[in-house]
Coordinates of C-alpha atoms and ligand atoms in Angstrom, one line a residue:
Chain A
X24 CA 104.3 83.3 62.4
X25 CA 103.2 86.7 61.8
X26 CA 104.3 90.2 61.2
X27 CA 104.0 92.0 64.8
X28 CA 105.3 94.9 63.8
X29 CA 107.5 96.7 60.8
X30 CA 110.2 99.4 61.1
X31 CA 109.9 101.4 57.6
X32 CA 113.0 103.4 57.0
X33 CA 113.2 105.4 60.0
X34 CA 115.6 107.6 60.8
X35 CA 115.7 109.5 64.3
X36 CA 117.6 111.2 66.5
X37 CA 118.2 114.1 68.9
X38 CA 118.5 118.1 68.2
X39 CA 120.2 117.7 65.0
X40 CA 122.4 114.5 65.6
X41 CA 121.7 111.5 63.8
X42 CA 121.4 108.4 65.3
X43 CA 119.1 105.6 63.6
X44 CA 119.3 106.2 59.3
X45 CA 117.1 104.9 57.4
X46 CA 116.2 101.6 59.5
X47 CA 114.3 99.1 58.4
X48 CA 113.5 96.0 60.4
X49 CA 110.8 93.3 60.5
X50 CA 109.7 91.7 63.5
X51 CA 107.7 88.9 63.5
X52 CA 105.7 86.9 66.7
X53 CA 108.0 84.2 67.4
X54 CA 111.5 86.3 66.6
X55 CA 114.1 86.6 69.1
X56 CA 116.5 89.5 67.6
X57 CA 119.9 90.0 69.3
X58 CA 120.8 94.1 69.1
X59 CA 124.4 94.5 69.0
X60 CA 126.5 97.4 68.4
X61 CA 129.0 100.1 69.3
X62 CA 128.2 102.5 72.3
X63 CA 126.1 105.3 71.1
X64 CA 125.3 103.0 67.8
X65 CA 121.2 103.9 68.6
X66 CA 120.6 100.4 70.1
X67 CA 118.3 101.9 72.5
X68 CA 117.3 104.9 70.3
X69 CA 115.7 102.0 68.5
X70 CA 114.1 100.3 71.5
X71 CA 112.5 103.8 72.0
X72 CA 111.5 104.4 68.7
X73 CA 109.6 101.3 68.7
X74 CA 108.0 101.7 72.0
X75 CA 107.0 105.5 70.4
X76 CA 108.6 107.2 73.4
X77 CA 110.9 109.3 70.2
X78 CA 109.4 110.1 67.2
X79 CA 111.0 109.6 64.3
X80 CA 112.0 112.1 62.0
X81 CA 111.3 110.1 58.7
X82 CA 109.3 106.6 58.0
X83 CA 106.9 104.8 59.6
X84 CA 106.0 102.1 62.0
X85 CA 103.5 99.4 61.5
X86 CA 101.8 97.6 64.3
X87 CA 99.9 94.7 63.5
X88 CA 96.6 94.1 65.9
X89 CA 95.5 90.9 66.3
X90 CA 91.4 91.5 66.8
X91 CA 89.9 92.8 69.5
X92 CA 93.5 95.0 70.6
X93 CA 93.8 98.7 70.1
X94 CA 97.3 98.7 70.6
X95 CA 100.4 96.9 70.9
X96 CA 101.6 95.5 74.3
X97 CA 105.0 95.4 74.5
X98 CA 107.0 94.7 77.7
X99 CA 110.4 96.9 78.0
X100 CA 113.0 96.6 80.5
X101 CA 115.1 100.5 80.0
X102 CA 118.7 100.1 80.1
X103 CA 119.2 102.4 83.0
X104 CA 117.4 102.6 85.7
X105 CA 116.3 106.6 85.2
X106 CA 113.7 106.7 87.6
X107 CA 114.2 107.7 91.2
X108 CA 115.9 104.6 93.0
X109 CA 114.6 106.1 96.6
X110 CA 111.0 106.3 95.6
X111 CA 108.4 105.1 98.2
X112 CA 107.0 102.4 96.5
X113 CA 107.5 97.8 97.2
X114 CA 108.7 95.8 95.0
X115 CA 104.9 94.2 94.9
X116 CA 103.8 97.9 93.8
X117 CA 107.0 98.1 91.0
X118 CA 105.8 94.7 89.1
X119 CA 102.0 96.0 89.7
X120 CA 102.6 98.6 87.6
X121 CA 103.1 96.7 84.3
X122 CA 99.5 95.8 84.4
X123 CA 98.9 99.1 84.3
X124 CA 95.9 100.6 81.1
X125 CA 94.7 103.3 80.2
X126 CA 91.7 101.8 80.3
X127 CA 91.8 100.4 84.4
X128 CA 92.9 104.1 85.4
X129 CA 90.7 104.2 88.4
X130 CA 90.3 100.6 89.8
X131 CA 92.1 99.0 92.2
X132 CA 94.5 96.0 92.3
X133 CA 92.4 92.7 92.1
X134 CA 92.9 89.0 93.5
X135 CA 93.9 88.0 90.0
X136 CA 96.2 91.3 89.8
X137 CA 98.1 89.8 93.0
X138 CA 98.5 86.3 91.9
X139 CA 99.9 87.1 88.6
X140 CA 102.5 89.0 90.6
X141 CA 103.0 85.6 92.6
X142 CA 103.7 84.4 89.7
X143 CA 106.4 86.6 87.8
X144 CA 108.1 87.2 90.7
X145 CA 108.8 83.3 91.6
X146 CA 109.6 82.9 87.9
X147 CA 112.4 85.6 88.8
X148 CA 113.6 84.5 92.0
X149 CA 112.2 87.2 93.8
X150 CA 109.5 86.1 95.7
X151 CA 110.8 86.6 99.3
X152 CA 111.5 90.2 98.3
X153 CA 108.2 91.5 97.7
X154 CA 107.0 93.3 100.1
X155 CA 110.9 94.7 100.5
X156 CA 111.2 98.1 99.6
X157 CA 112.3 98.5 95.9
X158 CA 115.0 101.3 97.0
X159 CA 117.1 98.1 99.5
X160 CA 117.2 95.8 96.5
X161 CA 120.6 94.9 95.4
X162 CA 121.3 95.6 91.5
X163 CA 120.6 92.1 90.1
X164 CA 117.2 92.2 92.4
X165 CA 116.3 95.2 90.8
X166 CA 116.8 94.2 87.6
X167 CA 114.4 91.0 88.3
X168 CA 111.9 92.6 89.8
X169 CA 112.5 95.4 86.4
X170 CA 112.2 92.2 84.4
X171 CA 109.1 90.4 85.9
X172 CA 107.4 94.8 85.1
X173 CA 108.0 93.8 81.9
X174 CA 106.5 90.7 81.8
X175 CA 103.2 90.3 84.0
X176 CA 100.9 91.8 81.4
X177 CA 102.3 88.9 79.0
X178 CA 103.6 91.5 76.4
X179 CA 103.3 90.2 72.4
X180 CA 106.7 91.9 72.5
X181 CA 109.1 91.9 74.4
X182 CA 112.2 94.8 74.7
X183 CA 115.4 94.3 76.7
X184 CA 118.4 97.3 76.8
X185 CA 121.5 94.9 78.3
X186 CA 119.6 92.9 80.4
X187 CA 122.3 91.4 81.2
X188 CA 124.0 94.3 83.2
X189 CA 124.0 94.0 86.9
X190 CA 123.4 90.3 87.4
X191 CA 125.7 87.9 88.0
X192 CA 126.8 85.3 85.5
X193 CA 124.6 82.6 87.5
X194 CA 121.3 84.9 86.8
X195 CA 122.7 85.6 83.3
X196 CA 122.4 82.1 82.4
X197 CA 118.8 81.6 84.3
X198 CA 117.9 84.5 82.3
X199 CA 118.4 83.7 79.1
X200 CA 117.1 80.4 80.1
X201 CA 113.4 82.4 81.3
X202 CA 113.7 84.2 78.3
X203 CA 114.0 81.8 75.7
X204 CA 111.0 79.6 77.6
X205 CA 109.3 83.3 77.2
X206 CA 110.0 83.5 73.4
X207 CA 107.4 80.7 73.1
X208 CA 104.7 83.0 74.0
X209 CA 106.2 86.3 72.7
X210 CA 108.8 88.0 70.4
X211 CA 112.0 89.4 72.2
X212 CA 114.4 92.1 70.9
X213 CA 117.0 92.2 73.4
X214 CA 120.0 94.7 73.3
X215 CA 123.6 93.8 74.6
X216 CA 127.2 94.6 74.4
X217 CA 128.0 91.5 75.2
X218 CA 127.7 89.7 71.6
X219 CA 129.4 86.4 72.0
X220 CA 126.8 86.2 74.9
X221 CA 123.7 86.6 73.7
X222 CA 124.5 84.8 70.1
X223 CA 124.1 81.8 71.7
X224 CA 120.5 81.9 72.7
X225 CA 119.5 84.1 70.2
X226 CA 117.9 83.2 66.6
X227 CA 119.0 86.3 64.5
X228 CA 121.4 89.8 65.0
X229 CA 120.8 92.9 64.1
X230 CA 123.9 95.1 64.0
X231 CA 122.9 98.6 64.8
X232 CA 125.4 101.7 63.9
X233 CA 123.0 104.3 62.7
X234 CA 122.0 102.2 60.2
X235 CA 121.4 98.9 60.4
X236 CA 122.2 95.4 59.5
X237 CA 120.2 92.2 59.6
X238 CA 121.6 89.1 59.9
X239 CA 119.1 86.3 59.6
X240 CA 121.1 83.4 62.0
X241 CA 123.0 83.7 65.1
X242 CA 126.2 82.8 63.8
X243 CA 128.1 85.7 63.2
X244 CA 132.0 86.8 63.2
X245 CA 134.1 89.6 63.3
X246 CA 134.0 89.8 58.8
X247 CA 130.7 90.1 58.9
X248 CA 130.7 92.9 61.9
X249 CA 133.2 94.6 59.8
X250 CA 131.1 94.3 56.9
X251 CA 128.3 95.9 58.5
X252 CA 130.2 99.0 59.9
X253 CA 129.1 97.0 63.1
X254 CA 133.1 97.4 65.2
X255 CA 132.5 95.4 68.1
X256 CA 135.1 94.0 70.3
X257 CA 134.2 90.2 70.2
X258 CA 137.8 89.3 71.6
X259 CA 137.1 90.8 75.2
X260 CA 134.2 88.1 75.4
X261 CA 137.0 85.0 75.2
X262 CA 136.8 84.3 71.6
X263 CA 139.2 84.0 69.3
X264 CA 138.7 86.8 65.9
X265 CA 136.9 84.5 63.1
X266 CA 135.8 82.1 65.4
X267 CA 132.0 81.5 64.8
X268 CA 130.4 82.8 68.3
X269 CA 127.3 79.8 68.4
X270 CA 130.9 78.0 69.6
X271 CA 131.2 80.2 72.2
X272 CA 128.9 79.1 74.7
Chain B
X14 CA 92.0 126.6 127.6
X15 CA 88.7 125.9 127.0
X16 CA 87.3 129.4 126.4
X17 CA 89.9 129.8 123.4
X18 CA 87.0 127.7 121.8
X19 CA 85.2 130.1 122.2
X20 CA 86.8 132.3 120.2
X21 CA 86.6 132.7 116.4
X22 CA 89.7 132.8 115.4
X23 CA 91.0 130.3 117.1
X24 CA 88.1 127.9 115.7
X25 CA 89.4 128.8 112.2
X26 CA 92.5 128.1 113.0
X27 CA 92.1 125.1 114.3
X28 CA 89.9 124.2 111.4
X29 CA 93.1 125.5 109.2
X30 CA 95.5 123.7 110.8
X31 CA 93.2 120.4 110.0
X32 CA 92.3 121.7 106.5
X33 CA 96.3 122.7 105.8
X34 CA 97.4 119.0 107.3
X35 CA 95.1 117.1 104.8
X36 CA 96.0 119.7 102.0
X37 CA 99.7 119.6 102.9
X38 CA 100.3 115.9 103.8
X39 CA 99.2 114.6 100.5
X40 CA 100.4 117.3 98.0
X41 CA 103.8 117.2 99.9
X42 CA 104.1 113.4 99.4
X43 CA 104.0 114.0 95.9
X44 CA 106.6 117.1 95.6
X45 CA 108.8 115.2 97.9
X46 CA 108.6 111.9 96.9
X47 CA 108.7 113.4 92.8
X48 CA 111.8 115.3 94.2
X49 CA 109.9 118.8 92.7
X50 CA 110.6 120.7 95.5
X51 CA 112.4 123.3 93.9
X52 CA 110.1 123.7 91.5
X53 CA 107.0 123.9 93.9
X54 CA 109.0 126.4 95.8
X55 CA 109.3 129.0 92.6
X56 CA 105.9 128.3 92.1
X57 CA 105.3 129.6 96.0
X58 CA 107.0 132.6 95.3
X59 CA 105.9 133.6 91.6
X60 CA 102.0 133.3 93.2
X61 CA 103.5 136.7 95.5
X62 CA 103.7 138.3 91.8
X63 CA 99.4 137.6 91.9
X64 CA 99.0 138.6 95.0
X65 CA 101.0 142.4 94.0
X66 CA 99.1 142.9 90.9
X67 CA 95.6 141.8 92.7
X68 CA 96.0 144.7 95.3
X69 CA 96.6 146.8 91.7
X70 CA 93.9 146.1 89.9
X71 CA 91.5 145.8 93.0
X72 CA 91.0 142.3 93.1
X73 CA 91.1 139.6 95.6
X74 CA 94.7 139.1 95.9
X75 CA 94.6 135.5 96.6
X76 CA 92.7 134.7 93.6
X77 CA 95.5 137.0 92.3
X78 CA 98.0 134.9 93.6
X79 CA 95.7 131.2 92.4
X80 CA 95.9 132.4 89.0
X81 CA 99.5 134.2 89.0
X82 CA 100.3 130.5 90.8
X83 CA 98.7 128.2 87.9
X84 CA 100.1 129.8 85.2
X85 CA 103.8 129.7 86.0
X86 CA 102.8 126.1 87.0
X87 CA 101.7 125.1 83.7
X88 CA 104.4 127.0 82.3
X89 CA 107.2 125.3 84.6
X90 CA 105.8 122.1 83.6
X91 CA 105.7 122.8 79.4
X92 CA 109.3 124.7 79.6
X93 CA 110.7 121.8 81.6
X94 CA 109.6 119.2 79.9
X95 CA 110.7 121.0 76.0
X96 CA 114.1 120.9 78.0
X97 CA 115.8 124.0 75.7
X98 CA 116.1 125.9 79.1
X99 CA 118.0 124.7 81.8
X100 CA 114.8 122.9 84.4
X101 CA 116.5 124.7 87.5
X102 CA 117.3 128.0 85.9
X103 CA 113.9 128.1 84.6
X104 CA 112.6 128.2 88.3
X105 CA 115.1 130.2 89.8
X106 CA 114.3 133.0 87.3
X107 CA 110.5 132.7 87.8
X108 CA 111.3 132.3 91.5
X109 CA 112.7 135.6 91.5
X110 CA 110.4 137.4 89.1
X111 CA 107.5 136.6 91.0
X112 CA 108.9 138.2 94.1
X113 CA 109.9 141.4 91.7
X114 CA 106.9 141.7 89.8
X115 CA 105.0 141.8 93.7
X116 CA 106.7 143.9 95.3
X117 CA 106.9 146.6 92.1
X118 CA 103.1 146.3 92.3
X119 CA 102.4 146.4 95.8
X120 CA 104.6 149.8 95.5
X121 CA 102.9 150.9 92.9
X122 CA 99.9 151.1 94.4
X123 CA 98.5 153.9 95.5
X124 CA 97.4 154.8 98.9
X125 CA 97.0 151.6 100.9
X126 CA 99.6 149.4 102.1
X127 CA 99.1 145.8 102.7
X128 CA 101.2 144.3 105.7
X129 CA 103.7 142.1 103.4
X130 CA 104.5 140.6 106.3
X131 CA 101.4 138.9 106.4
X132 CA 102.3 137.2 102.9
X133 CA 105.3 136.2 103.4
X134 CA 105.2 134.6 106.9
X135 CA 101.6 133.8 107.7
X136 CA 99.1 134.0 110.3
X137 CA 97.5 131.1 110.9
X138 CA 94.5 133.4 113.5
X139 CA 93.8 135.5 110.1
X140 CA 92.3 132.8 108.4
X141 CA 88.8 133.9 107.8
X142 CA 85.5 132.0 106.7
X143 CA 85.5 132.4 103.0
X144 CA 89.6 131.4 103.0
X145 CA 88.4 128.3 105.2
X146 CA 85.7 127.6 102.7
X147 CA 88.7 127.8 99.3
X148 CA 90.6 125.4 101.4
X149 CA 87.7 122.8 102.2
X150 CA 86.7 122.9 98.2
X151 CA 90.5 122.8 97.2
X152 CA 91.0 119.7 100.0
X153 CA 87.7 117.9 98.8
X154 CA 89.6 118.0 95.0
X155 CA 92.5 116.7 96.3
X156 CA 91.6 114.0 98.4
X157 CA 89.3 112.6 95.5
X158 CA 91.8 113.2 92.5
X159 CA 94.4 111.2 95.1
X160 CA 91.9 108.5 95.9
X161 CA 90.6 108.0 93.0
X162 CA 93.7 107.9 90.8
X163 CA 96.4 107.0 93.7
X164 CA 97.5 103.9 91.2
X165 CA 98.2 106.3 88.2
X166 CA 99.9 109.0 90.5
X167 CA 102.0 106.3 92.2
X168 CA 103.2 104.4 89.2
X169 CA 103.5 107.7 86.9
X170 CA 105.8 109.8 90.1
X171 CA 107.3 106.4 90.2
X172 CA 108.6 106.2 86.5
X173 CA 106.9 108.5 84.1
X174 CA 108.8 106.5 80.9
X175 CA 106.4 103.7 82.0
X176 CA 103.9 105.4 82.3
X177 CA 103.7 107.0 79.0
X178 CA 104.8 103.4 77.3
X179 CA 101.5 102.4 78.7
X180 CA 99.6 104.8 77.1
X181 CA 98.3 106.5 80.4
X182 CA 97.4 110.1 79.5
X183 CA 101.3 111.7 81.5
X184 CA 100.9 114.8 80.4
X185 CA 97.4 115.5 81.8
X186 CA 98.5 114.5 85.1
X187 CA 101.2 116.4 85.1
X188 CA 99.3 119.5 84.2
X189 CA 96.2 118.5 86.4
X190 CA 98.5 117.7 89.8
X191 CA 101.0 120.9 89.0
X192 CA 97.7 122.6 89.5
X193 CA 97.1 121.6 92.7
X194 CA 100.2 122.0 94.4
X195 CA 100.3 126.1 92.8
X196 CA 96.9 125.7 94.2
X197 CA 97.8 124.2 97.5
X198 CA 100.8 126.7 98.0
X199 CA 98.0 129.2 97.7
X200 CA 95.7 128.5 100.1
X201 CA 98.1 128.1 102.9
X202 CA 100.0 131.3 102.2
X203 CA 97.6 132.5 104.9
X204 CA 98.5 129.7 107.4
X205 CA 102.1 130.0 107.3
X206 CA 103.1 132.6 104.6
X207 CA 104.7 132.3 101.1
X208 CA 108.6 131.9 102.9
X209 CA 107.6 129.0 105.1
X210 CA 104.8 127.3 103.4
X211 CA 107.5 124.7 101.8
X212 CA 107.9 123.8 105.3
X213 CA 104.8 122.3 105.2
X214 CA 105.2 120.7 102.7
X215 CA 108.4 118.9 103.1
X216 CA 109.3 118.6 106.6
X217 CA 105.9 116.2 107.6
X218 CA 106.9 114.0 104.7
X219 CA 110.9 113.5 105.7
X220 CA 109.3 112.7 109.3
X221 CA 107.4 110.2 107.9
X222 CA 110.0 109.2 105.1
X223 CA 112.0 108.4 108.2
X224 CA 109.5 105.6 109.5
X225 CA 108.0 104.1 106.1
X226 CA 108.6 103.6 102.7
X227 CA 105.3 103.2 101.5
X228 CA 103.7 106.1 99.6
X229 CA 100.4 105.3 101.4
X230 CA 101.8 105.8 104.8
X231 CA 103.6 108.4 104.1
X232 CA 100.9 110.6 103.2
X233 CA 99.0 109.3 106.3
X234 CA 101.7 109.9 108.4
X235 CA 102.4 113.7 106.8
X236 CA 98.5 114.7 107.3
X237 CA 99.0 113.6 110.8
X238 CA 102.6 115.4 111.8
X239 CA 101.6 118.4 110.0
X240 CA 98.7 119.1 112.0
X241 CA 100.4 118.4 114.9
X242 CA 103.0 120.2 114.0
X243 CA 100.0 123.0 113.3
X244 CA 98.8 122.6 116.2
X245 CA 101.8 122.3 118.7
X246 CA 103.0 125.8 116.8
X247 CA 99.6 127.5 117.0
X248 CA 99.8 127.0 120.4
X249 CA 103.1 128.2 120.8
X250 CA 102.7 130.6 119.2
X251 CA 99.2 132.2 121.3
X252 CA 101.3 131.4 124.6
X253 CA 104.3 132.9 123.8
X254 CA 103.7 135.2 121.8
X255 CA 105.6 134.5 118.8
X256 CA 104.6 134.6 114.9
X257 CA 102.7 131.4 114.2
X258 CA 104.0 130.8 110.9
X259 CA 106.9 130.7 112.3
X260 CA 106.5 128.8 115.2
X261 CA 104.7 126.2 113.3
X262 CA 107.8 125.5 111.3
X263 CA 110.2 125.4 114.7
X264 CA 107.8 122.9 115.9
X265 CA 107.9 121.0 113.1
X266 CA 112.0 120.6 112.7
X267 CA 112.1 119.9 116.2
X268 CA 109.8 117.1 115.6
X269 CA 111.6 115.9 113.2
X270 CA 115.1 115.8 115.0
X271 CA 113.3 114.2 117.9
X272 CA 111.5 111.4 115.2
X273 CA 115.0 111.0 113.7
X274 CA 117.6 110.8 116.9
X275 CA 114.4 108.2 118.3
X276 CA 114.9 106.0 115.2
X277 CA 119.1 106.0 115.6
X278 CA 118.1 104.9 119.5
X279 CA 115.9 102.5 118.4
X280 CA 118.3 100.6 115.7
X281 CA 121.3 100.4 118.0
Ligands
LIG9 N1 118.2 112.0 75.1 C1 119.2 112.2 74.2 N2 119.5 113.5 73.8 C2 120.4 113.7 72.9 N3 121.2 112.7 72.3 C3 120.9 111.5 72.7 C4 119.9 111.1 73.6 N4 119.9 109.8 73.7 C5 120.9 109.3 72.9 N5 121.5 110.3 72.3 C6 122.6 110.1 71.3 O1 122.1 109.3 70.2 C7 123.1 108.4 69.9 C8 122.5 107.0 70.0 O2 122.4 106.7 71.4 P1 121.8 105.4 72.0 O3 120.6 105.0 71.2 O4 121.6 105.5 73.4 O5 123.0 104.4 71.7 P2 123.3 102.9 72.3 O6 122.1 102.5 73.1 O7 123.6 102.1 71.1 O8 124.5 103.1 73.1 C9 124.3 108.7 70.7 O9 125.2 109.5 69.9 C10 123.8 109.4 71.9 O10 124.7 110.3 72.4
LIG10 MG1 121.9 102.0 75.0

């Protein structure tokens, strides 16, 4: 195990408003970190914060480089699908683009490239689809073929905003079942509303409302949400207030 | 038809049309397909702002219009992407101060009087040697900056986010391909004229659009529509005797209608 990277009391936000304060969180190679919290708690504000795409206004971030790296690889699937959903481009092209450096700007896609793509894709259950247009894919097939973006350049870390959204329960299953086979190669910090979902393959919670809260297992209930200022419905998810969720499954 | 060969220019036209295909087919792709359309088009018309202020001062008013044309591009892309301003209304206000700041200038001016007309629709047999030889240089750029960084381009119109969580240098690209389509507008101002040259631009690349959805073919496809399209107008536009500029852009719609009612044949 080893520190991959450190959160140091950030806080963060947008034009004035607040939304991460004072965060501190430790993420280490082999963690698999379930982000919960209320809507507009800065679950992905912290995603983003991480991935350096918002600057923080205060605190720091540590990334520990193993030798020979300059920077962090880290895999992200974005919550919403911002981009343009008509572009031109195949679904081969879409999971290309995660191998994408700075440093292979110019070249071309190699053998090896097209393989790996083999790869990730069958792992997703996308394989007949790749030489579909990304813009006909259905919203579970975009979110695999999001998903195996994320993952070809085997990331040391892993981000995931709701992964779960847009697949059906028989992918949400497969999914979590890929990603904890994943977590043996990589840390994974995935974000979801759904809490009595993801406790059950996760290892540890972090309860995000502007600030957050750590909780070292993946048992959790609705005192300790409370205690953290963490007010998430766990009853719409089938479980019963103070039931402990790893029951849920 | 063979002696207009022979002619001069109708040679640079047809050299124009070729040069304003390759120019337009690839630099389209990426408005369209980056859905910055709009923003290409106040681009278009702020350049008319350079040309106005290079018959002031005496200079060259397309390199009036190039530099009037890179600026507000750069400036489009920096105020657009610090987000205070509203992205359209930023445009639309450019847009329209362009065309102001033009035609004050082009008032202002003492004694001679250009043919606006000639600005804002075009005339593709007015194309001379020295604006054939900006449009070769300016097509040479393109092609290689699209060549040789067609993964970047693709992947970064695709999903800039991505882009930038990858470390590839956005910004630059932004900056360096905004250039290019303020340039691009510019040199085919002559060809079909500041009003039509989005037509260019845009309508090759929905033809296409309508037949593949890969980036690659698109841009093929849009070189080869658009000088048709150039050519079939130019024609047109010698026989009948009709504004090119404008007959260009006839010919192209039509095309496209035909293209699309073809495809709605061919799937039923
Ligand atoms: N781009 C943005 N501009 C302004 N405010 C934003 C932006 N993104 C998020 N916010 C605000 O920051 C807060 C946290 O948002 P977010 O991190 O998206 O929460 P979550 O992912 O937990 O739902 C919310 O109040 C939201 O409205
Ligand atoms: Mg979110």
């Amino acid at each position: 195990m080893q520190k991959l990277v450190e959160i140091k009391n950030i806080t963060a936000g947008y034009n004035g408003l607040i939304a991460l304060d004072h965060v501190n969180l430790t993420i280490n190679s082999d963690d698999f970190i379930g982000v919960i919290g209320p809507n507009g708690g800065g679950k992905t504000t912290l995603l983003k914060v991480i991935l350096g795409l918002v600057k923080p206004l205060k605190g720091r971030i540590v990334y520990n480089l193993s030798e020979g790296e300059n920077r962090i690889n880290i895999g992200y699937l974005p919550q919403q699908f911002s981009a343009d959903k008509k572009f031109p481009i195949s679904v081969e092209q879409v999971v290309l683009s995660g191998l994408l450096k700075r440093a292979n700007i110019i070249r071309g896609h190699s053998v090896r490239e097209k393989d790996k793509v083999t790869e990730v894709i069958t792992k997703m259950g996308i394989a007949g689809l790749r030489s579909k247009p990304f813009s006909e894919l259905s919203g579970g097939e975009t979110q695999r073929a999001l998903l195996a973006r994320a993952i070809i350049s085997s990331p040391k870390l892993l981000l995931l905003d709701e992964p779960n959204t847009y697949v059906d329960q028989v992918f949400e299953s497969e999914l979590f079942n890929i990603l904890e086979e994943l977590n043996h190669k990589m840390a994974i910090v995935a974000v979801s509303h759904d809490a009595g979902m993801i406790s059950s393959y996760v290892k540890t919670i972090a309860c995000v409302n502007k600030k957050l809260h750590y909780h070292p297992s993946n048992e959790i209930n609705n005192e300790i949400l409370k205690a953290y200022n963490c007010p998430i419905d766990l009853i719409t998810h089938g479980t019963v207030p103070h039931r402990v969720l790893k029951d849920h499954k | 038809m063979a002696e207009l060969f022979y002619n001069e220019f109708f040679r640079n036209a047809l050299l124009a049309a070729v040069l304003a295909g390759i120019s337009c087919g690839i630099i389209g792709t990426y408005i369209v397909s980056r859905r910055i359309v709009f923003m290409s088009g106040g681009i278009t018309h702020a350049s008319f702002g350079g040309i106005g202020i290079g018959y002031f001062l005496g200079i060259n008013p397309v390199l009036g219009a190039a530099i009037f044309a890179v600026i507000s591009a750069l400036g489009v892309e920096y105020f657009t992407k610090k987000a205070e301003i509203r992205n359209d209304s930023v445009i639309a206000m450019l847009w329209a101060f362009g065309m102001a700041t033009g035609i004050i200038f082009i008032y202002i001016t003492p004694g001679y009087a250009p043919n606006l007309m000639s600005f804002l629709f075009g005339n593709i047999l007015t194309v001379s040697l020295p604006d054939i030889l900006f449009m070769v240089i300016l097509t040479c750029i393109i092609v290689i900056v699209f060549v040789l960084f067609a993964r970047i381009i693709l992947f970064m119109s695709f999903d800039e986010e991505f882009a930038r969580i990858k470390n590839i240098p956005v910004q630059f690209f932004n900056y360096l391909l905004i250039s290019l389509v303020a340039l691009t507008v510019v040199i085919n101002i002559k060809v079909v004229g500041i009003i039509l040259v989005l037509a260019l631009l845009t309508i090759p690349q929905n033809i296409a659009n309508t037949l593949t959805m890969s980036y690659q073919r698109i841009i093929l496809y849009s070189v080869l529509f658009g000088f048709i399209g150039l050519i079939a107008g130019l024609m047109g536009a010698f026989y009948l005797d009709i504004p090119s500029g404008a007959s260009i852009v006839f010919t192209l719609v039509i095309m496209l209608i035909i293209v699309k009612v073809f495809k709605r044949v061919v799937k039923s």
